[in-house]
Coordinates of C-alpha atoms in Angstrom, one line a residue:
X13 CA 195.3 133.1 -79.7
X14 CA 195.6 132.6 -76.2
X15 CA 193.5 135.1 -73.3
X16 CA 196.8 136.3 -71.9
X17 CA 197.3 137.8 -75.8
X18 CA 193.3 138.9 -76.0
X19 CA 192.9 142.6 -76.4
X20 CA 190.3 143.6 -73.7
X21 CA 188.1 145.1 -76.2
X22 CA 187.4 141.9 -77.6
X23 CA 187.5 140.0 -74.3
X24 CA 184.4 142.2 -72.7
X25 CA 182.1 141.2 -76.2
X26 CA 183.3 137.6 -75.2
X27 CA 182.1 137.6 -71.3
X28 CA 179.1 139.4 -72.7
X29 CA 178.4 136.2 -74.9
X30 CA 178.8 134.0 -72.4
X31 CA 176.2 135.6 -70.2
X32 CA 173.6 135.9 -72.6
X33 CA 174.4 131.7 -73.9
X34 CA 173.9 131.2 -69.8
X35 CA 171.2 133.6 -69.1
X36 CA 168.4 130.7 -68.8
X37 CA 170.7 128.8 -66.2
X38 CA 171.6 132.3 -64.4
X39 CA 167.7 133.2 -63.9
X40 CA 166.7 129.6 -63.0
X41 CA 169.0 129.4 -59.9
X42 CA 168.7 132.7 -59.2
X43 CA 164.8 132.1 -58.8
X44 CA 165.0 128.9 -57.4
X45 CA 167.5 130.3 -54.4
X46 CA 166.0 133.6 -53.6
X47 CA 162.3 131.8 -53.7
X48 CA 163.2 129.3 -51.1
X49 CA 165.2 131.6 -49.1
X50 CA 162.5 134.0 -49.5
X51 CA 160.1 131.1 -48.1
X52 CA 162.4 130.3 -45.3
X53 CA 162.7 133.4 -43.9
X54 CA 158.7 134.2 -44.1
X55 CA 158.2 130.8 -42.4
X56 CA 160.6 131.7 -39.3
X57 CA 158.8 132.7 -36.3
X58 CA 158.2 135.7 -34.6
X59 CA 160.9 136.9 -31.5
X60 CA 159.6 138.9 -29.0
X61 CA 161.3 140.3 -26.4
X62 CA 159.9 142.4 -23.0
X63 CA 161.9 144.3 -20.4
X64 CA 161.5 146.2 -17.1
X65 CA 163.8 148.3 -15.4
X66 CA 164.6 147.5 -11.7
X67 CA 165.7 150.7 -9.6
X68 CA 168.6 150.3 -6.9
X69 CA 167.4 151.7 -3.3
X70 CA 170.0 153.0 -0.8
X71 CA 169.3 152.6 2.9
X72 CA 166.2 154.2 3.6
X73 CA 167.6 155.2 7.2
X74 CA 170.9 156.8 7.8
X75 CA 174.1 154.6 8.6
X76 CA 174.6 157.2 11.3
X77 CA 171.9 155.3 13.6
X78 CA 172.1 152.1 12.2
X79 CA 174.4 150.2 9.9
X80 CA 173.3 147.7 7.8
X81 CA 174.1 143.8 8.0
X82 CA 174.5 143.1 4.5
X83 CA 178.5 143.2 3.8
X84 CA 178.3 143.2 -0.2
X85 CA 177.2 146.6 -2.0
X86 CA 174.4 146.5 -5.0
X87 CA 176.6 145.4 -7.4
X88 CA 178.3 142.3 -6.0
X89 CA 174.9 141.6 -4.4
X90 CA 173.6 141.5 -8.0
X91 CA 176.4 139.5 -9.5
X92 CA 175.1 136.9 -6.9
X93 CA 171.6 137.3 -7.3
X94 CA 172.2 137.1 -10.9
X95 CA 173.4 133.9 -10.3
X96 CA 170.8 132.7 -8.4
X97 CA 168.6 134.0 -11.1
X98 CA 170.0 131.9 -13.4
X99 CA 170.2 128.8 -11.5
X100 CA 169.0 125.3 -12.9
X101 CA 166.5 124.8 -9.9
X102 CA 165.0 129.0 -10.0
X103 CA 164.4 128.7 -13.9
X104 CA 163.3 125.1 -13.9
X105 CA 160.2 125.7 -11.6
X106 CA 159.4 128.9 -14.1
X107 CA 159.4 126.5 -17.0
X108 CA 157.0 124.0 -15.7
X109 CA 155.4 127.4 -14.0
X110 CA 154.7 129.1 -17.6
X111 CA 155.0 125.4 -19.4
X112 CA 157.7 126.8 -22.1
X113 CA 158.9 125.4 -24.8
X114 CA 156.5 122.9 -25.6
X115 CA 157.5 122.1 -28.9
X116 CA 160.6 120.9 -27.5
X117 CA 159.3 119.3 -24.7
X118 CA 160.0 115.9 -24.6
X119 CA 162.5 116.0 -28.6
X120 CA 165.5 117.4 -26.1
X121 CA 166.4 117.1 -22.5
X122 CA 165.4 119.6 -19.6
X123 CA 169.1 120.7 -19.0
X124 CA 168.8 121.8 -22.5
X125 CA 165.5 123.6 -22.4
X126 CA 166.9 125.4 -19.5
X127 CA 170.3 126.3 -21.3
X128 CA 168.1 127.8 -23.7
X129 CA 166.1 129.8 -21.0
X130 CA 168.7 131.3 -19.9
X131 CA 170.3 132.5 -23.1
X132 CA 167.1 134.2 -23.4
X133 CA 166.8 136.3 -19.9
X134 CA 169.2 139.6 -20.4
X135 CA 170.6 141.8 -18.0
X136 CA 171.6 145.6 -18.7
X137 CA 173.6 147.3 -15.8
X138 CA 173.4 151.4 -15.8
X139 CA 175.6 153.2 -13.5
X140 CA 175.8 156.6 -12.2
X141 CA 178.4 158.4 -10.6
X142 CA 177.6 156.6 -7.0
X143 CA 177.4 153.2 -8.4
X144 CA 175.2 151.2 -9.8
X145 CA 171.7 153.1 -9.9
X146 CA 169.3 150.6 -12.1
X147 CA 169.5 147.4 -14.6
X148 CA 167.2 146.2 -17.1
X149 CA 165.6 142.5 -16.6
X150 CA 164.7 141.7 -20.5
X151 CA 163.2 137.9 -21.8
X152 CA 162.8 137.0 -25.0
X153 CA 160.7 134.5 -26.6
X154 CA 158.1 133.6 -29.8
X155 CA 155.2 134.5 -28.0
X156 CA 154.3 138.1 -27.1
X157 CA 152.3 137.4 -23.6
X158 CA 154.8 134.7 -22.5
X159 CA 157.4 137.5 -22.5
X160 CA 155.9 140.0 -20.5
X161 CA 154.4 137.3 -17.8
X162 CA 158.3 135.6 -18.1
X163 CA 159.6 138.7 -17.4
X164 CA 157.5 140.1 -14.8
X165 CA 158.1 136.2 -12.7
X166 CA 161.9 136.6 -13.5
X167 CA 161.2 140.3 -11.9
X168 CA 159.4 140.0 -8.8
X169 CA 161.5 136.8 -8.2
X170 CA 164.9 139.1 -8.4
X171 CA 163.1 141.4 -5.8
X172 CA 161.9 138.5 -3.5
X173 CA 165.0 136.9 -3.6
X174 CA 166.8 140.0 -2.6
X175 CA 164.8 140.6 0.6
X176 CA 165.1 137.2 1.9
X177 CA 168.9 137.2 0.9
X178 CA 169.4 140.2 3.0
X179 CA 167.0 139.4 5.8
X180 CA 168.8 136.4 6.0
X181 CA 172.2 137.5 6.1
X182 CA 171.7 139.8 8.9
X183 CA 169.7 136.8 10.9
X184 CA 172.5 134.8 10.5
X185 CA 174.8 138.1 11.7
X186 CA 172.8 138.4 14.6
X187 CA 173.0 134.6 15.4
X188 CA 176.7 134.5 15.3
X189 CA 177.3 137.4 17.4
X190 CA 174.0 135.8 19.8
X191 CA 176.3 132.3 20.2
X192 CA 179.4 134.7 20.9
X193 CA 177.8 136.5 23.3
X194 CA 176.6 133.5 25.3
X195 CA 180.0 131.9 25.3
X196 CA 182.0 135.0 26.2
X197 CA 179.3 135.9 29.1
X198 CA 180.2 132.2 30.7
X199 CA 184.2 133.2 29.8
X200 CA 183.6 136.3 32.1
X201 CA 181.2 134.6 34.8
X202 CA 184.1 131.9 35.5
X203 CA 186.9 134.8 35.5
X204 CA 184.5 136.8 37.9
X205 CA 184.3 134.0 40.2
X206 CA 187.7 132.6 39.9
X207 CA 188.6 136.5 40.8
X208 CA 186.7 136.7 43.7
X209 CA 188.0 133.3 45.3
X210 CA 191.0 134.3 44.1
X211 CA 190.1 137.4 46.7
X212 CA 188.4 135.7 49.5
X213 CA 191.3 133.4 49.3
X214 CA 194.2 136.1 50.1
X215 CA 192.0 138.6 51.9
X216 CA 194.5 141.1 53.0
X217 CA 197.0 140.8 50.5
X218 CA 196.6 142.0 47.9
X219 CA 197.6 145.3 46.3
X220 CA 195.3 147.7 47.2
X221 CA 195.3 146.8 50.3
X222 CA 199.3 147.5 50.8
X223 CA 199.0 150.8 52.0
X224 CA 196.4 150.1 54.4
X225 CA 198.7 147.0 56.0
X226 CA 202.0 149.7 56.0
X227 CA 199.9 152.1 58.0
X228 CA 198.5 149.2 60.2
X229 CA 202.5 148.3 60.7
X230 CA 203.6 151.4 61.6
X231 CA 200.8 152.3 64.2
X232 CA 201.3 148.5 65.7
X233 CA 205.2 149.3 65.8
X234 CA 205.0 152.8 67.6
X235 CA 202.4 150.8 69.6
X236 CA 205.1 148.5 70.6
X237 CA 207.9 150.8 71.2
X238 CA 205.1 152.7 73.3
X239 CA 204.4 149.1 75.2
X240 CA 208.7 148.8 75.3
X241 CA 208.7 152.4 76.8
X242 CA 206.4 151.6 79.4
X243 CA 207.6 148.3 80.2
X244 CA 210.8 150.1 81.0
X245 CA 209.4 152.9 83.1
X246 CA 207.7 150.4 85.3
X247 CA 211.0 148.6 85.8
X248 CA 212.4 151.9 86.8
X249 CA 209.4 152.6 89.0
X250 CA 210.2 149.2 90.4
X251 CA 213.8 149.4 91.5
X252 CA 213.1 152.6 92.7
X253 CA 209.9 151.1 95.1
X254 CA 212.4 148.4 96.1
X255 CA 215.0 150.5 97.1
X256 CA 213.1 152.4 99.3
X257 CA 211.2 149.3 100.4
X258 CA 213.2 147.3 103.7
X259 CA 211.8 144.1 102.1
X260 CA 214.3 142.0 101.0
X261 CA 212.3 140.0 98.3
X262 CA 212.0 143.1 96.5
X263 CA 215.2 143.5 95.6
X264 CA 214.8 140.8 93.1
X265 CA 212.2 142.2 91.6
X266 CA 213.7 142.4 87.2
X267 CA 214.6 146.0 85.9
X268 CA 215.3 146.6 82.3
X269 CA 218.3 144.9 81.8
X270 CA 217.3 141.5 83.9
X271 CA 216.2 140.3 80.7
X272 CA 218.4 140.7 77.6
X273 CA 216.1 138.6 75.3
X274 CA 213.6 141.6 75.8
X275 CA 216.1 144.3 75.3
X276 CA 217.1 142.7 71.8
X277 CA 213.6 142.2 70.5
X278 CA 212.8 145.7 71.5
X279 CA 215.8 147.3 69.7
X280 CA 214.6 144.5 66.4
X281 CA 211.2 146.3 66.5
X282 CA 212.3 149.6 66.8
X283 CA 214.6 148.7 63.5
X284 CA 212.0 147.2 61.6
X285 CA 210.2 150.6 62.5
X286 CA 212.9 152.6 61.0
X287 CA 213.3 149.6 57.5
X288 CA 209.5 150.5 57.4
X289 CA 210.1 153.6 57.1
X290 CA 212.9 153.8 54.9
X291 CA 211.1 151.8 52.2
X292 CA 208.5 154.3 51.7
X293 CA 211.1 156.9 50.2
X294 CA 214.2 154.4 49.1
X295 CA 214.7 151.4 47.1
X296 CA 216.0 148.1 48.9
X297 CA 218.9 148.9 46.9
X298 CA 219.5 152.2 48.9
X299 CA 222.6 151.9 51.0
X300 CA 220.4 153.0 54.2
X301 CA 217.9 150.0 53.6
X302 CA 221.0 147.7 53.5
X303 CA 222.4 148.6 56.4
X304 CA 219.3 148.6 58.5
X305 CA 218.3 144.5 57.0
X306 CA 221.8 143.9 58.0
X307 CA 221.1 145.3 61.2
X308 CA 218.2 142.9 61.9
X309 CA 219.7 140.2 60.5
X310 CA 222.4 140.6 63.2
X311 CA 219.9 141.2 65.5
X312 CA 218.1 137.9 64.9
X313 CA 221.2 136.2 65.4
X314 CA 221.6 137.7 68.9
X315 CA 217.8 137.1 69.7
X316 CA 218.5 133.2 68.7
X317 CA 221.6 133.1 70.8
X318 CA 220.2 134.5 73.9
X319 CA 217.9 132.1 76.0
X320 CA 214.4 133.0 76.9
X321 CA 213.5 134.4 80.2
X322 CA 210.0 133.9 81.7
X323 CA 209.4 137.8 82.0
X324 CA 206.1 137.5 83.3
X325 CA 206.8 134.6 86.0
X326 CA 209.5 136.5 87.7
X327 CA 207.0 139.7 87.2
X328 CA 203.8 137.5 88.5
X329 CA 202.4 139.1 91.9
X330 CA 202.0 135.6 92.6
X331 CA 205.4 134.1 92.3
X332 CA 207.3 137.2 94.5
X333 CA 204.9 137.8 97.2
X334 CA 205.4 140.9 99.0
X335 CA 203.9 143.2 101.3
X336 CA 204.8 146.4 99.3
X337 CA 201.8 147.4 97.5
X338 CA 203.4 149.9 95.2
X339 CA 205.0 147.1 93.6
X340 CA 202.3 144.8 93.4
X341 CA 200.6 147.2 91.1
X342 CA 203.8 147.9 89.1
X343 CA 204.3 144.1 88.5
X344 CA 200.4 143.7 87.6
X345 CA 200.7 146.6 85.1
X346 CA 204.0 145.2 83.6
X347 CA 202.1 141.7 83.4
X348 CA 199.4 143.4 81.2
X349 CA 202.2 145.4 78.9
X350 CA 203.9 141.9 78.3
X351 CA 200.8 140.4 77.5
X352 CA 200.1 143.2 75.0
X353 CA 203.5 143.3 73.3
X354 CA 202.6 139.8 73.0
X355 CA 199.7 140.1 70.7
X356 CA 201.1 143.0 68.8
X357 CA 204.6 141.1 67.9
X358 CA 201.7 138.9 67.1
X359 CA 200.3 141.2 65.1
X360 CA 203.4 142.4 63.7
X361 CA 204.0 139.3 61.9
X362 CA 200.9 138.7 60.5
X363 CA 201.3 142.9 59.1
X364 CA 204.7 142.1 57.8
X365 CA 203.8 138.6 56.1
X366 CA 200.9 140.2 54.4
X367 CA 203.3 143.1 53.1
X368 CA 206.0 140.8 52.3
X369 CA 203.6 138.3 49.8
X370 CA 202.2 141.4 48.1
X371 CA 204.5 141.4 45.3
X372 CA 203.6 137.8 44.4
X373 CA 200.0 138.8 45.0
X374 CA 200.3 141.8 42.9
X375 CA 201.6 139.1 40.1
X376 CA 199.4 136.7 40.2
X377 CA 196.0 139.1 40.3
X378 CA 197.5 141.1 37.5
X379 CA 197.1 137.8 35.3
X380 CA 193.8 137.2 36.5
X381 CA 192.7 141.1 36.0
X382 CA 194.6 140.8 32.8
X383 CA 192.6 137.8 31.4
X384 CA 189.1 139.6 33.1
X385 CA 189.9 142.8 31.7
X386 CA 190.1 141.6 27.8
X387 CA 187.4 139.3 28.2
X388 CA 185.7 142.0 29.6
X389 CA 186.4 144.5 26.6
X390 CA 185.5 141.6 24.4
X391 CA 182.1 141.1 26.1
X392 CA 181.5 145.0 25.9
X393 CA 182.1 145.1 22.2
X394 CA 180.1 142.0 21.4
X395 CA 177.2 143.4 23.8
X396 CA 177.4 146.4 21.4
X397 CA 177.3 144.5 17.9
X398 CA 174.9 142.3 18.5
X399 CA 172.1 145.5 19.2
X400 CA 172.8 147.0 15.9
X401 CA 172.6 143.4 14.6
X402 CA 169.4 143.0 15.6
X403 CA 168.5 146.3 14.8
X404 CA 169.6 145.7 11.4
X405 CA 168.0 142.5 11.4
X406 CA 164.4 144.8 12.3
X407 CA 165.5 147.2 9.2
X408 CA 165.5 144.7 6.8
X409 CA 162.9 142.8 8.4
X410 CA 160.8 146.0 7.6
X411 CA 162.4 146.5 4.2
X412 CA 163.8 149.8 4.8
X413 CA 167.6 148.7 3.7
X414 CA 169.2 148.9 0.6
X415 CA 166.8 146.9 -1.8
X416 CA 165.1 146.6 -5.7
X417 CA 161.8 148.2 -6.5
X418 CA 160.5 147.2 -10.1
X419 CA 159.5 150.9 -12.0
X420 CA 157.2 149.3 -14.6
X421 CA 156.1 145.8 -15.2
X422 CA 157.2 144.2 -18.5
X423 CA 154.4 144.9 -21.0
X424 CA 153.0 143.0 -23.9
X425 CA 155.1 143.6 -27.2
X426 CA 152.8 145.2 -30.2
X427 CA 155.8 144.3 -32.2
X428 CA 158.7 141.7 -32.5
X429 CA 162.2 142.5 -32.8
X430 CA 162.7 140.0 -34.7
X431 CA 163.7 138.5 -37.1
X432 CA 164.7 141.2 -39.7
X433 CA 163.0 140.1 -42.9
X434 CA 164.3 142.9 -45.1
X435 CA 168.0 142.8 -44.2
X436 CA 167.8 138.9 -44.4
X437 CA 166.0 139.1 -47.9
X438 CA 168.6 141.2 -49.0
X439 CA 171.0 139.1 -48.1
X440 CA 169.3 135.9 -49.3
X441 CA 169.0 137.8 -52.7
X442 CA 173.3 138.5 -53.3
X443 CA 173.6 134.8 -52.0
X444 CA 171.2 133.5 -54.8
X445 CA 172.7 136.0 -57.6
X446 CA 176.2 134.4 -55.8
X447 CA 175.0 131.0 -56.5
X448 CA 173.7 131.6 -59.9
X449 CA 176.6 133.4 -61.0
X450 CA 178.6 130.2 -59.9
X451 CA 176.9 128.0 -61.1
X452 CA 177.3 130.0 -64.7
X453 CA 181.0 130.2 -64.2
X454 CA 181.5 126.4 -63.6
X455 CA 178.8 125.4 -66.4
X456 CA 180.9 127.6 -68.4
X457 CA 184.2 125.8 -67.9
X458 CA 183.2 122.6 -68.3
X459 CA 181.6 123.1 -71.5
X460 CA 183.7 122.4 -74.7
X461 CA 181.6 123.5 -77.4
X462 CA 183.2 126.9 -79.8
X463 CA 181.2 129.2 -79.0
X464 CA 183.3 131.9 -81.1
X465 CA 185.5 132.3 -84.0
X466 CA 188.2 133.3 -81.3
X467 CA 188.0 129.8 -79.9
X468 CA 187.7 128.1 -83.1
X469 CA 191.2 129.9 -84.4
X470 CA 192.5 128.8 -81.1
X471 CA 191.9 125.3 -81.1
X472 CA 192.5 125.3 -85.3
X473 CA 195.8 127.3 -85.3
X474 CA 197.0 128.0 -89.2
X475 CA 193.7 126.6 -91.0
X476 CA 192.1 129.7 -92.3
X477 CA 188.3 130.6 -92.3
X478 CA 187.1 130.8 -95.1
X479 CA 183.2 132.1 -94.0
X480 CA 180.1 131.6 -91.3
X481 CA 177.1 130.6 -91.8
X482 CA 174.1 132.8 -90.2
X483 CA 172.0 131.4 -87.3
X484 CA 169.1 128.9 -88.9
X485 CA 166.2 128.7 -86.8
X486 CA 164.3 125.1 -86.6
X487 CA 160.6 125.0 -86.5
X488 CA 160.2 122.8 -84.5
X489 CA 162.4 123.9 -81.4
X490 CA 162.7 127.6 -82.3
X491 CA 165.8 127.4 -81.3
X492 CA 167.0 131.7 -81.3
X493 CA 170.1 131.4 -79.5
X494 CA 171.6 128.2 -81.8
X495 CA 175.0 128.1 -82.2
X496 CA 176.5 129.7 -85.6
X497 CA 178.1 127.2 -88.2
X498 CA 181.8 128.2 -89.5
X499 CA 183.2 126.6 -92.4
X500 CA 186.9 126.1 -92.4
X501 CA 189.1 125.6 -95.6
X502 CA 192.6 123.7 -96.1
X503 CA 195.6 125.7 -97.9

C-alpha cells in the first residue's frame, strides 16, 4: 500500500509514531539550540542610546532693519551642517576625545571605527507649518555615560559650528562687497577726473552752456549791426562836413559805399543774425533756414571776390590831414567803431565755433556722463550693501540671527533600548523547535527499519501475516520503545 492510497485516519496514528520513535532526537536538539541561543543572546551587550532636542531660532531682530547674510534657510543650513557633523576629521577628534571603541582599537582600521560612529549618531527633523522648528541629535552606544557625554560633544559642536558657519559667511559677504567697493570707488575717481579734464579741456562748449553762447551771439551781433549803423552815420556825417567844407582833401574823405568789402560783411552779419534766429524756432531742414545758409554762402563768395580796403588808413586823421575839425572827430570816432567791429567779428567767430562743435560735444560727454552715471549707480548700491553687510556681520557677531539653542542636554540612560531579549528568545525558541523538527524529518527518511505493519505489507506485497509478537523488554538496556517483532508466513 502506497501513501497516495493511505486513508488519513490511519496516516495521522502513523506521523504520531514517528514522533514519539523520535522524541529523544526532537528534545535533544531542541535543548541544545534554544540553550545556546539562549546563551548568546544573554551574553550580547547592552545598547544605549541618549538624545537631545536642538530648537531652530528665527532672527532675533526684524528683516525690516536688517537682513541677514546667511543665504541658506535652517534646513539647507542643516543638511550642511549635518555634513560637517559627520565628517571623517569632526568625528575622528571625538573618538580619540571620548577614546571609543577600545575593543576595536587597533583589530580594525580608523576609517572603520569612524564608519561605525557615524552609523550610530541619529538625526530626527520635526517641522511645523513655517519650516523646520526642531531635530533630535541621538547617539547610541554600549555604555550609558559614553552616550550622554557623546551626545552632548556632538550637540554643542552642531551649535558651535553653526555660529562660526554663519559669522563666517557674512564676514566673507562683507569682504566681497569691501573689495568691490574699493575697486568701483577708483572706477568712479578716474571717470570723475577724466570728466573734469574732459571739461577744462572744452570749456565753453559744451551743452549747458549752448544757451549761454546763443545769447552771447545774438547780443555781439545786434552789437555789430549797432557798430555797422554807426559806422554809416559817421560816413553820412562826413560827406555832409565835406560838403560844406571849401577844403578840397575832404572830399575824399570814404562814405558808406567807398568800401564794398564792408558793405558785404555787414549785410553777412546781419544774415547770420537773422539764421541765428531762425534756428531757435525751425529745423535746418525748414525752407527759411535754407534759404538764409544759401544766402551767406553767396555772401561769402562775394566777400572773397571783392578785395580788401584799408578802412581805417584812408579814415586815419593822420593819413588825410585837414583843417576841418568836425571831421577830424568823425574820422577818430569811425577809427574806434572799426576797431570794435574788429574784435566783435572776433568775437563772433569764436561764439559761432563754440555753437557749431556743440553737437559733437554734446556726444562725446554723454558717453563719458553715460559711463560716470552707471558707475555711479553701481557705487551707490554697493555703498548701500556693504552697511547692512557689516551690520549683519555685527548681528551674528552678537548671535542674534537665526541660530540652534540645545533645550536639554542628553542625559544618562537608566535603561537600554536594546537588545530585545524576549522577542529574540522567542524567536530563538521556533528556530530550535524548526531545527529539531528537521532534523526528525531527515533522521526519519533516511532510516530503513519497519517500523509498522503498513510498511512491512508494503515492502512484502502478497506474503500474508500471520501474527506479532508483543514488545519484550531487555534487562539490561530497558529498552520501552523496542521495536515489535512480526512473523510472516508463505502460502
Amino acid at each position: 500500500m502506497s501513501d497516495e492510497h493511505t486513508p488519513l485516519s490511519v496516516r495521522i496514528p502513523m506521523l504520531f509514531g514517528a514522533l514519539k520513535y523520535r522524541l529523544r532526537l526532537i528534545l535533544i536538539v531542541l535543548v541544545v539550540v534554544f540553550a545556546g541561543s539562549a546563551a548568546y543572546i544573554e551574553q550580547m551587550p547592552n545598547v544605549y542610546r541618549a538624545q537631545t532636542q536642538i530648537l531652530v531660532n528665527p532672527q532675533r531682530i526684524s528683516d525690516k532693519y536688517v537682513s541677514s547674510a546667511v543665504s541658506m534657510g535652517a534646513s539647507d543650513r542643516l543638511n550642511t551642517l549635518s555634513q560637517q557633523i559627520l565628517s571623517a576629521s569632526r568625528l575622528e577628534k571625538i573618538l580619540d576625545d571620548f577614546q571609543l571603541f577600545p575593543k576595536l582599537r587597533g583589530k580594525v582600521s580608523r576609517e572603520e571605527l569612524i564608519e561605525r560612529m557615524r552609523k550610530n549618531i541619529g538625526i530626527e527633523l520635526k517641522h511645523n507649518a513655517d519650516g523646520l522648528s526642531a531635530f533630535t541629535l541621538s547617539y547610541t552606544g554600549d555604555s550609558a555615560k559614553e552616550v550622554a557625554a557623546v551626545a552632548n560633544k556632538l550637540a554643542d559642536s552642531f551649535i558651535t559650528w553653526n555660529l562660526q558657519d554663519r559669522e563666517q559667511e557674512a564676514q566673507g559677504t562683507t569682504a566681497f562687497l569691501a573689495n568691490e567697493l574699493v575697486t568701483t570707488k577708483t572706477q568712479l575717481d578716474a571717470l570723475e577726473n577724466q570728466l573734469s579734464a574732459y571739461k577744462l579741456r572744452h570749456l565753453g562748449e559744451l551743452p549747458d552752456q549752448l544757451q549761454a553762447n546763443m545769447q552771447t551771439l545774438s547780443r555781439l551781433q545786434v552789437e555789430l549791426q549797432a557798430n555797422v549803423e554807426g559806422q554809416s552815420r559817421l560816413d553820412h556825417e562826413a560827406l555832409l562836413a565835406a560838403s560844406a567844407s571849401p577844403d578840397p582833401v575832404s572830399q575824399r574823405t570814404p562814405g558808406p559805399s567807398s568800401n564794398p568789402r564792408q558793405r558785404l560783411v555787414s549785410e553777412k552779419l546781419a544774415a547770420q543774425a537773422e539764421l541765428a534766429e531762425l534756428r531757435k524756432h525751425y529745423t535746418d531742414s525748414f525752407p527759411d533756414v535754407i534759404q538764409k545758409q544759401a544766402e551767406i554762402h553767396a555772401l561769402d563768395e562775394r566777400i572773397a571776390a571783392t578785395p580788401v580796403v584799408d578802412a581805417a588808413a584812408l579814415s586815419s586823421p593822420d593819413a588825410q590831414p585837414t583843417a576841418n575839425p568836425q571831421l577830424q572827430l568823425i574820422r577818430r570816432d569811425r577809427a574806434r567803431l572799426v576797431s570794435e567791429q574788429r574784435n566783435i567779428q572776433a568775437s563772433i567767430s569764436r561764439y559761432q565755433s563754440k555753437v557749431d562743435s556743440a553737437p559733437l560735444r554734446e556726444q562725446e560727454i554723454s558717453q563719458l556722463l553715460r559711463d560716470y552715471d552707471t558707475t555711479k549707480d553701481h557705487y551707490r548700491s554697493l555703498l548701500e550693501k556693504n552697511y547692512s553687510a557689516q551690520m549683519a556681520a555685527q548681528l551674528e557677531h552678537d548671535q542674534k540671527g537665526g541660530s540652534f539653542t540645545m533645550l536639554d542636554s542628553a542625559r544618562v540612560p537608566d535603561i537600554p533600548t536594546g537588545p530585545k531579549r524576549m522577542p529574540l528568545l522567542i524567536g530563538a525558541f521556533c528556530l530550535a523547535l524548526i531545527l529539531a523538527g528537521g532534523t526528525a524529518f531527515v533522521s526519519e527518511m533516511m532510516d530503513s527499519t519497519v517500523k509498522s505493519e503498513l510498511e512491512l505489507r508494503d515492502c512484502l506485497p502478497g506474503i500474508p501475516l500471520l501474527g506479532i509478537t508483543p514488545t519484550m523488554e531487555r534487562t539490561q538496556m530497558r529498552r520501552v520503545l523496542a521495536p515489535a517483532r512480526y512473523l510472516l508466513g508463505g502460502q
